[in-house]
DNA sequence: CCGGGGTTTTAACTTAATTTAACGCTTATT
DNA sequence: AATAAGCGTTAAATTAAGTTAAAACCCCGG
């Protein structure tokens, strides 16, 4: 199940820059759609489902701010990045007031744009599994409620057991590196924390033993692997 | 019941700029805490509950990137804005990779910083509920009138019960950190206040017991989570 | 100023979660 | 095979949280 590319609405009238942008974004794996003024852009915005907008402030026919406020009117949440030639602070303030998420002053370099896009998408991204419910062999694992359920029996988990098992299922059939677990759960990779983690691995193994098809194996010097 | 100001961690070694920043932010109604290097900043970060970090990249003792990654390790979500003297693109990319939310190149003007702070906080903000009326499972909770209502029955709450339950519902299905509750309600994180808070947790659990689908679980060493 | 009812804090005790310690076994290295 | 480092398991020690009751506090009416 491969993911759809992020669809970007690109509103920019400058011929050179716009093609440069579109090519760059497409090369980076995005699906960028280019429009040369605010009017065209808005007409298309209503049709397509976009994930992100990059809007030049100065455009003929309909300027970027007008476009942005129309878009905001349709969609409260879609991220908007403004581009502007002049670095007038009033413009910047206005852009943010309109609900812009970021603001780039020309000339900017593509790497920076890319970094800002990535940062915004990361913030906007929906968590992978908001329900927090996973299947492990015959078990249901509800990480939000810190419970491991087999048939009708509920096993309550402590916070650490829950955190560790959550990491393990997120890496199901794959290695969860020791270091990663230690940093995320214990916030520090030290001798004692590592020993503590081993204790929790034992506890989790004990719980999971009720389904003999599940294995929680160690990869020496590397990490653990949950097989189901 | 007025709201606490947004608490900002400010890490900046330049004497002039840092005081300028602190004064400006304080004047804008924030509660800015200034530290002159990464080490000091991190030590204090762990103690206080901050809402936003503004970090200079170039600092003595511990640089801004190191500080940011340590902070990210403790808190996945807190917004971080980097400040840098040089507009080196590599720095910018690195900043975003570390989970920075925004990046400002010196010299910047205060208005722009303000705009970016506002934009970030708007994204991060928890949805407000001016009515003060929440739903918790089968209950209605009216925080303005300090009442918990199930069917026709009204349970009056004391102000502490009310304040704590309000914080809990504002973080529904998410962790309410102990320190945050202690600082906001008891204004001081001490042993006895922590004990007192536990007493109130017990009381609230007793009230909520009437709906068996509601859980108020403890996350060891971290806080409480209200699940409904 | 005093007393009483409700609220909050302190105290004492209990239970649970987590870390540390101890010891034995396994895996890599030479 | 000897050695060292990594891991497994159990139990003890430590620290956090849960519960209940008593003490202290606070505010209002008399």
mmCIF file of C-alpha atoms in Angstrom, chain B:
data_model
loop_
_atom_site.group_PDB
_atom_site.id
_atom_site.type_symbol
_atom_site.label_atom_id
_atom_site.label_comp_id
_atom_site.label_asym_id
_atom_site.label_seq_id
_atom_site.Cartn_x
_atom_site.Cartn_y
_atom_site.Cartn_z
ATOM 1 C CA UNK B 1 -9.852 32.713 36.811
ATOM 2 C CA UNK B 2 -7.275 34.307 34.518
ATOM 3 C CA UNK B 3 -5.047 32.262 32.306
ATOM 4 C CA UNK B 4 -1.347 31.784 32.850
ATOM 5 C CA UNK B 5 0.825 33.610 30.350
ATOM 6 C CA UNK B 6 2.631 31.591 27.716
ATOM 7 C CA UNK B 7 5.960 30.578 29.188
ATOM 8 C CA UNK B 8 8.904 30.982 26.850
ATOM 9 C CA UNK B 9 12.380 29.547 27.275
ATOM 10 C CA UNK B 10 14.855 31.961 25.753
ATOM 11 C CA UNK B 11 18.414 30.766 25.189
ATOM 12 C CA UNK B 12 20.647 33.549 23.886
ATOM 13 C CA UNK B 13 24.156 34.539 24.909
ATOM 14 C CA UNK B 14 24.357 37.998 23.368
ATOM 15 C CA UNK B 15 23.726 40.416 26.221
ATOM 16 C CA UNK B 16 22.143 43.178 24.183
ATOM 17 C CA UNK B 17 19.906 41.057 22.046
ATOM 18 C CA UNK B 18 18.812 38.833 24.878
ATOM 19 C CA UNK B 19 17.636 41.694 27.060
ATOM 20 C CA UNK B 20 15.936 43.298 24.104
ATOM 21 C CA UNK B 21 14.165 40.040 23.403
ATOM 22 C CA UNK B 22 13.174 39.378 26.968
ATOM 23 C CA UNK B 23 11.802 42.873 27.448
ATOM 24 C CA UNK B 24 9.927 42.742 24.195
ATOM 25 C CA UNK B 25 8.383 39.357 24.932
ATOM 26 C CA UNK B 26 7.480 40.293 28.487
ATOM 27 C CA UNK B 27 5.892 43.492 27.194
ATOM 28 C CA UNK B 28 3.853 41.405 24.786
ATOM 29 C CA UNK B 29 2.436 39.507 27.718
ATOM 30 C CA UNK B 30 4.635 36.431 27.628
ATOM 31 C CA UNK B 31 6.521 35.014 30.560
ATOM 32 C CA UNK B 32 10.022 34.845 29.092
ATOM 33 C CA UNK B 33 12.833 33.112 30.972
ATOM 34 C CA UNK B 34 16.309 33.963 29.797
ATOM 35 C CA UNK B 35 19.361 31.700 29.915
ATOM 36 C CA UNK B 36 22.755 32.573 28.592
ATOM 37 C CA UNK B 37 23.861 29.171 27.388
ATOM 38 C CA UNK B 38 22.524 25.782 26.435
ATOM 39 C CA UNK B 39 23.498 24.102 29.658
ATOM 40 C CA UNK B 40 21.659 26.486 31.917
ATOM 41 C CA UNK B 41 18.695 26.462 29.592
ATOM 42 C CA UNK B 42 18.388 22.686 29.625
ATOM 43 C CA UNK B 43 18.695 22.389 33.378
ATOM 44 C CA UNK B 44 15.834 24.822 33.722
ATOM 45 C CA UNK B 45 13.819 23.281 30.955
ATOM 46 C CA UNK B 46 13.540 20.076 32.902
ATOM 47 C CA UNK B 47 12.189 21.897 35.920
ATOM 48 C CA UNK B 48 9.648 24.246 34.436
ATOM 49 C CA UNK B 49 6.839 23.602 32.048
ATOM 50 C CA UNK B 50 7.454 25.731 28.987
ATOM 51 C CA UNK B 51 5.160 26.402 26.061
ATOM 52 C CA UNK B 52 7.744 27.521 23.517
ATOM 53 C CA UNK B 53 11.528 27.671 23.083
ATOM 54 C CA UNK B 54 13.536 30.329 21.286
ATOM 55 C CA UNK B 55 17.101 29.177 20.877
ATOM 56 C CA UNK B 56 20.175 30.840 19.498
ATOM 57 C CA UNK B 57 22.289 28.398 17.493
ATOM 58 C CA UNK B 58 25.621 29.866 18.455
ATOM 59 C CA UNK B 59 26.124 29.731 22.200
ATOM 60 C CA UNK B 60 29.035 28.979 24.513
ATOM 61 C CA UNK B 61 29.134 25.904 26.786
ATOM 62 C CA UNK B 62 26.374 24.137 24.893
ATOM 63 C CA UNK B 63 25.245 25.146 21.423
ATOM 64 C CA UNK B 64 21.669 25.579 20.317
ATOM 65 C CA UNK B 65 21.422 22.427 18.246
ATOM 66 C CA UNK B 66 22.598 20.228 21.103
ATOM 67 C CA UNK B 67 20.159 21.965 23.401
ATOM 68 C CA UNK B 68 17.321 21.514 20.924
ATOM 69 C CA UNK B 69 17.921 17.812 20.508
ATOM 70 C CA UNK B 70 18.034 17.331 24.261
ATOM 71 C CA UNK B 71 14.781 19.192 24.592
ATOM 72 C CA UNK B 72 13.218 17.159 21.778
ATOM 73 C CA UNK B 73 14.242 14.058 23.631
ATOM 74 C CA UNK B 74 12.260 15.168 26.646
ATOM 75 C CA UNK B 75 9.319 16.670 24.796
ATOM 76 C CA UNK B 76 8.291 15.642 21.307
ATOM 77 C CA UNK B 77 5.940 18.509 20.700
ATOM 78 C CA UNK B 78 7.156 21.738 22.195
ATOM 79 C CA UNK B 79 7.644 24.354 19.459
ATOM 80 C CA UNK B 80 11.223 25.463 18.864
ATOM 81 C CA UNK B 81 12.311 28.576 17.001
ATOM 82 C CA UNK B 82 15.998 28.886 16.082
ATOM 83 C CA UNK B 83 17.892 32.124 15.838
ATOM 84 C CA UNK B 84 21.130 32.356 13.931
ATOM 85 C CA UNK B 85 23.612 35.001 12.974
ATOM 86 C CA UNK B 86 24.812 33.350 9.833
ATOM 87 C CA UNK B 87 22.270 32.460 7.252
ATOM 88 C CA UNK B 88 24.094 29.296 6.340
ATOM 89 C CA UNK B 89 21.702 26.982 4.658
ATOM 90 C CA UNK B 90 23.220 23.916 6.236
ATOM 91 C CA UNK B 91 22.329 25.325 9.610
ATOM 92 C CA UNK B 92 18.786 25.907 8.543
ATOM 93 C CA UNK B 93 18.377 22.389 7.243
ATOM 94 C CA UNK B 94 19.934 20.958 10.361
ATOM 95 C CA UNK B 95 17.638 23.016 12.534
ATOM 96 C CA UNK B 96 14.558 21.680 10.856
ATOM 97 C CA UNK B 97 15.858 18.132 10.944
ATOM 98 C CA UNK B 98 16.220 18.418 14.688
ATOM 99 C CA UNK B 99 12.544 19.120 14.873
ATOM 100 C CA UNK B 100 12.724 22.907 14.823
ATOM 101 C CA UNK B 101 9.491 24.613 13.896
ATOM 102 C CA UNK B 102 10.869 27.837 12.558
ATOM 103 C CA UNK B 103 14.098 29.613 11.831
ATOM 104 C CA UNK B 104 15.003 33.293 11.955
ATOM 105 C CA UNK B 105 18.153 34.860 10.603
ATOM 106 C CA UNK B 106 19.688 37.797 12.438
ATOM 107 C CA UNK B 107 19.091 40.591 12.135
ATOM 108 C CA UNK B 108 15.364 40.079 12.268
ATOM 109 C CA UNK B 109 12.789 42.505 13.432
ATOM 110 C CA UNK B 110 10.715 41.908 16.506
ATOM 111 C CA UNK B 111 7.450 42.180 14.643
ATOM 112 C CA UNK B 112 8.388 39.240 12.491
ATOM 113 C CA UNK B 113 9.428 37.172 15.456
ATOM 114 C CA UNK B 114 6.127 38.036 17.095
ATOM 115 C CA UNK B 115 4.217 37.022 13.989
ATOM 116 C CA UNK B 116 6.008 33.697 13.839
ATOM 117 C CA UNK B 117 5.424 33.027 17.512
ATOM 118 C CA UNK B 118 1.747 33.776 17.114
ATOM 119 C CA UNK B 119 1.504 31.531 14.076
ATOM 120 C CA UNK B 120 3.174 28.635 15.869
ATOM 121 C CA UNK B 121 1.110 29.007 19.002
ATOM 122 C CA UNK B 122 -2.071 29.111 16.978
ATOM 123 C CA UNK B 123 -1.163 25.772 15.455
ATOM 124 C CA UNK B 124 -0.209 24.296 18.786
ATOM 125 C CA UNK B 125 -3.110 25.759 20.747
ATOM 126 C CA UNK B 126 -5.595 23.497 22.378
ATOM 127 C CA UNK B 127 -9.116 24.308 21.325
ATOM 128 C CA UNK B 128 -10.630 26.676 23.858
ATOM 129 C CA UNK B 129 -14.037 26.099 25.276
ATOM 130 C CA UNK B 130 -15.521 29.433 26.362
ATOM 131 C CA UNK B 131 -18.772 27.824 27.452
ATOM 132 C CA UNK B 132 -16.835 25.800 29.987
ATOM 133 C CA UNK B 133 -19.089 22.858 29.273
ATOM 134 C CA UNK B 134 -17.492 19.535 28.454
ATOM 135 C CA UNK B 135 -18.677 16.007 27.907
ATOM 136 C CA UNK B 136 -16.922 13.230 29.791
ATOM 137 C CA UNK B 137 -18.439 9.888 28.893
ATOM 138 C CA UNK B 138 -21.998 10.077 30.125
ATOM 139 C CA UNK B 139 -21.304 13.152 32.228
ATOM 140 C CA UNK B 140 -21.715 16.793 31.429
ATOM 141 C CA UNK B 141 -19.114 18.874 33.162
ATOM 142 C CA UNK B 142 -19.818 22.553 33.643
ATOM 143 C CA UNK B 143 -16.535 24.043 34.777
ATOM 144 C CA UNK B 144 -17.878 27.583 35.152
ATOM 145 C CA UNK B 145 -20.540 26.434 37.555
ATOM 146 C CA UNK B 146 -18.362 23.757 39.152
ATOM 147 C CA UNK B 147 -20.861 21.019 38.493
ATOM 148 C CA UNK B 148 -20.672 17.487 37.252
ATOM 149 C CA UNK B 149 -23.972 16.284 35.864
ATOM 150 C CA UNK B 150 -25.124 12.732 35.209
ATOM 151 C CA UNK B 151 -28.700 12.263 34.057
ATOM 152 C CA UNK B 152 -30.583 14.585 36.391
ATOM 153 C CA UNK B 153 -28.129 14.418 39.220
ATOM 154 C CA UNK B 154 -25.844 17.325 39.918
ATOM 155 C CA UNK B 155 -22.642 16.884 41.834
ATOM 156 C CA UNK B 156 -21.244 20.144 43.090
ATOM 157 C CA UNK B 157 -17.477 20.355 42.974
ATOM 158 C CA UNK B 158 -15.137 22.263 45.220
ATOM 159 C CA UNK B 159 -12.870 24.746 43.476
ATOM 160 C CA UNK B 160 -9.827 22.505 43.610
ATOM 161 C CA UNK B 161 -11.763 19.532 42.314
ATOM 162 C CA UNK B 162 -13.104 21.753 39.587
ATOM 163 C CA UNK B 163 -9.729 23.208 38.636
ATOM 164 C CA UNK B 164 -8.126 19.794 38.425
ATOM 165 C CA UNK B 165 -10.925 18.240 36.451
ATOM 166 C CA UNK B 166 -10.849 21.195 34.080
ATOM 167 C CA UNK B 167 -7.169 20.652 33.380
ATOM 168 C CA UNK B 168 -7.823 16.956 32.910
ATOM 169 C CA UNK B 169 -10.592 17.447 30.346
ATOM 170 C CA UNK B 170 -8.531 20.016 28.508
ATOM 171 C CA UNK B 171 -5.998 17.221 28.052
ATOM 172 C CA UNK B 172 -8.568 14.505 27.493
ATOM 173 C CA UNK B 173 -7.050 11.320 26.080
ATOM 174 C CA UNK B 174 -3.673 12.857 26.589
ATOM 175 C CA UNK B 175 -1.309 13.290 29.480
ATOM 176 C CA UNK B 176 -1.721 16.088 31.941
ATOM 177 C CA UNK B 177 1.768 16.441 33.430
ATOM 178 C CA UNK B 178 1.870 16.497 37.203
ATOM 179 C CA UNK B 179 4.048 19.606 37.293
ATOM 180 C CA UNK B 180 1.679 21.466 35.060
ATOM 181 C CA UNK B 181 -1.285 20.778 37.303
ATOM 182 C CA UNK B 182 0.750 21.592 40.390
ATOM 183 C CA UNK B 183 2.031 24.847 38.972
ATOM 184 C CA UNK B 184 -1.311 25.975 37.615
ATOM 185 C CA UNK B 185 -3.459 25.019 40.563
ATOM 186 C CA UNK B 186 -1.119 24.959 43.554
ATOM 187 C CA UNK B 187 1.413 27.412 42.135
ATOM 188 C CA UNK B 188 4.246 25.363 43.538
ATOM 189 C CA UNK B 189 5.558 21.876 42.930
ATOM 190 C CA UNK B 190 6.303 20.601 46.420
ATOM 191 C CA UNK B 191 5.997 17.266 48.152
ATOM 192 C CA UNK B 192 2.873 18.182 50.080
ATOM 193 C CA UNK B 193 1.110 19.758 47.163
ATOM 194 C CA UNK B 194 1.791 16.628 45.182
ATOM 195 C CA UNK B 195 0.249 14.568 47.974
ATOM 196 C CA UNK B 196 -2.713 16.919 48.061
ATOM 197 C CA UNK B 197 -3.199 16.542 44.351
ATOM 198 C CA UNK B 198 -3.267 12.767 44.730
ATOM 199 C CA UNK B 199 -6.050 13.161 47.238
ATOM 200 C CA UNK B 200 -8.040 15.121 44.664
ATOM 201 C CA UNK B 201 -7.357 12.517 42.017
ATOM 202 C CA UNK B 202 -8.939 9.963 44.315
ATOM 203 C CA UNK B 203 -11.978 12.207 44.824
ATOM 204 C CA UNK B 204 -12.429 12.770 41.111
ATOM 205 C CA UNK B 205 -12.121 9.057 40.422
ATOM 206 C CA UNK B 206 -14.876 8.464 42.938
ATOM 207 C CA UNK B 207 -17.204 10.861 41.129
ATOM 208 C CA UNK B 208 -16.393 9.481 37.703
ATOM 209 C CA UNK B 209 -16.893 5.891 38.794
ATOM 210 C CA UNK B 210 -20.589 6.183 37.939
ATOM 211 C CA UNK B 211 -19.616 5.761 34.293
ATOM 212 C CA UNK B 212 -17.511 2.609 34.089
ATOM 213 C CA UNK B 213 -16.149 3.527 30.675
ATOM 214 C CA UNK B 214 -14.229 6.452 32.063
ATOM 215 C CA UNK B 215 -10.709 5.872 33.246
ATOM 216 C CA UNK B 216 -8.341 8.222 34.982
ATOM 217 C CA UNK B 217 -5.022 6.475 34.709
ATOM 218 C CA UNK B 218 -1.640 7.377 36.086
ATOM 219 C CA UNK B 219 1.450 7.557 33.929
ATOM 220 C CA UNK B 220 4.158 6.798 36.406
ATOM 221 C CA UNK B 221 6.411 9.724 37.149
ATOM 222 C CA UNK B 222 4.729 11.837 34.507
ATOM 223 C CA UNK B 223 1.100 12.650 35.076
ATOM 224 C CA UNK B 224 -2.494 11.585 34.602
ATOM 225 C CA UNK B 225 -4.596 10.710 31.602
ATOM 226 C CA UNK B 226 -8.369 11.001 31.436
ATOM 227 C CA UNK B 227 -9.838 8.488 28.996
ATOM 228 C CA UNK B 228 -13.466 8.562 27.942
#
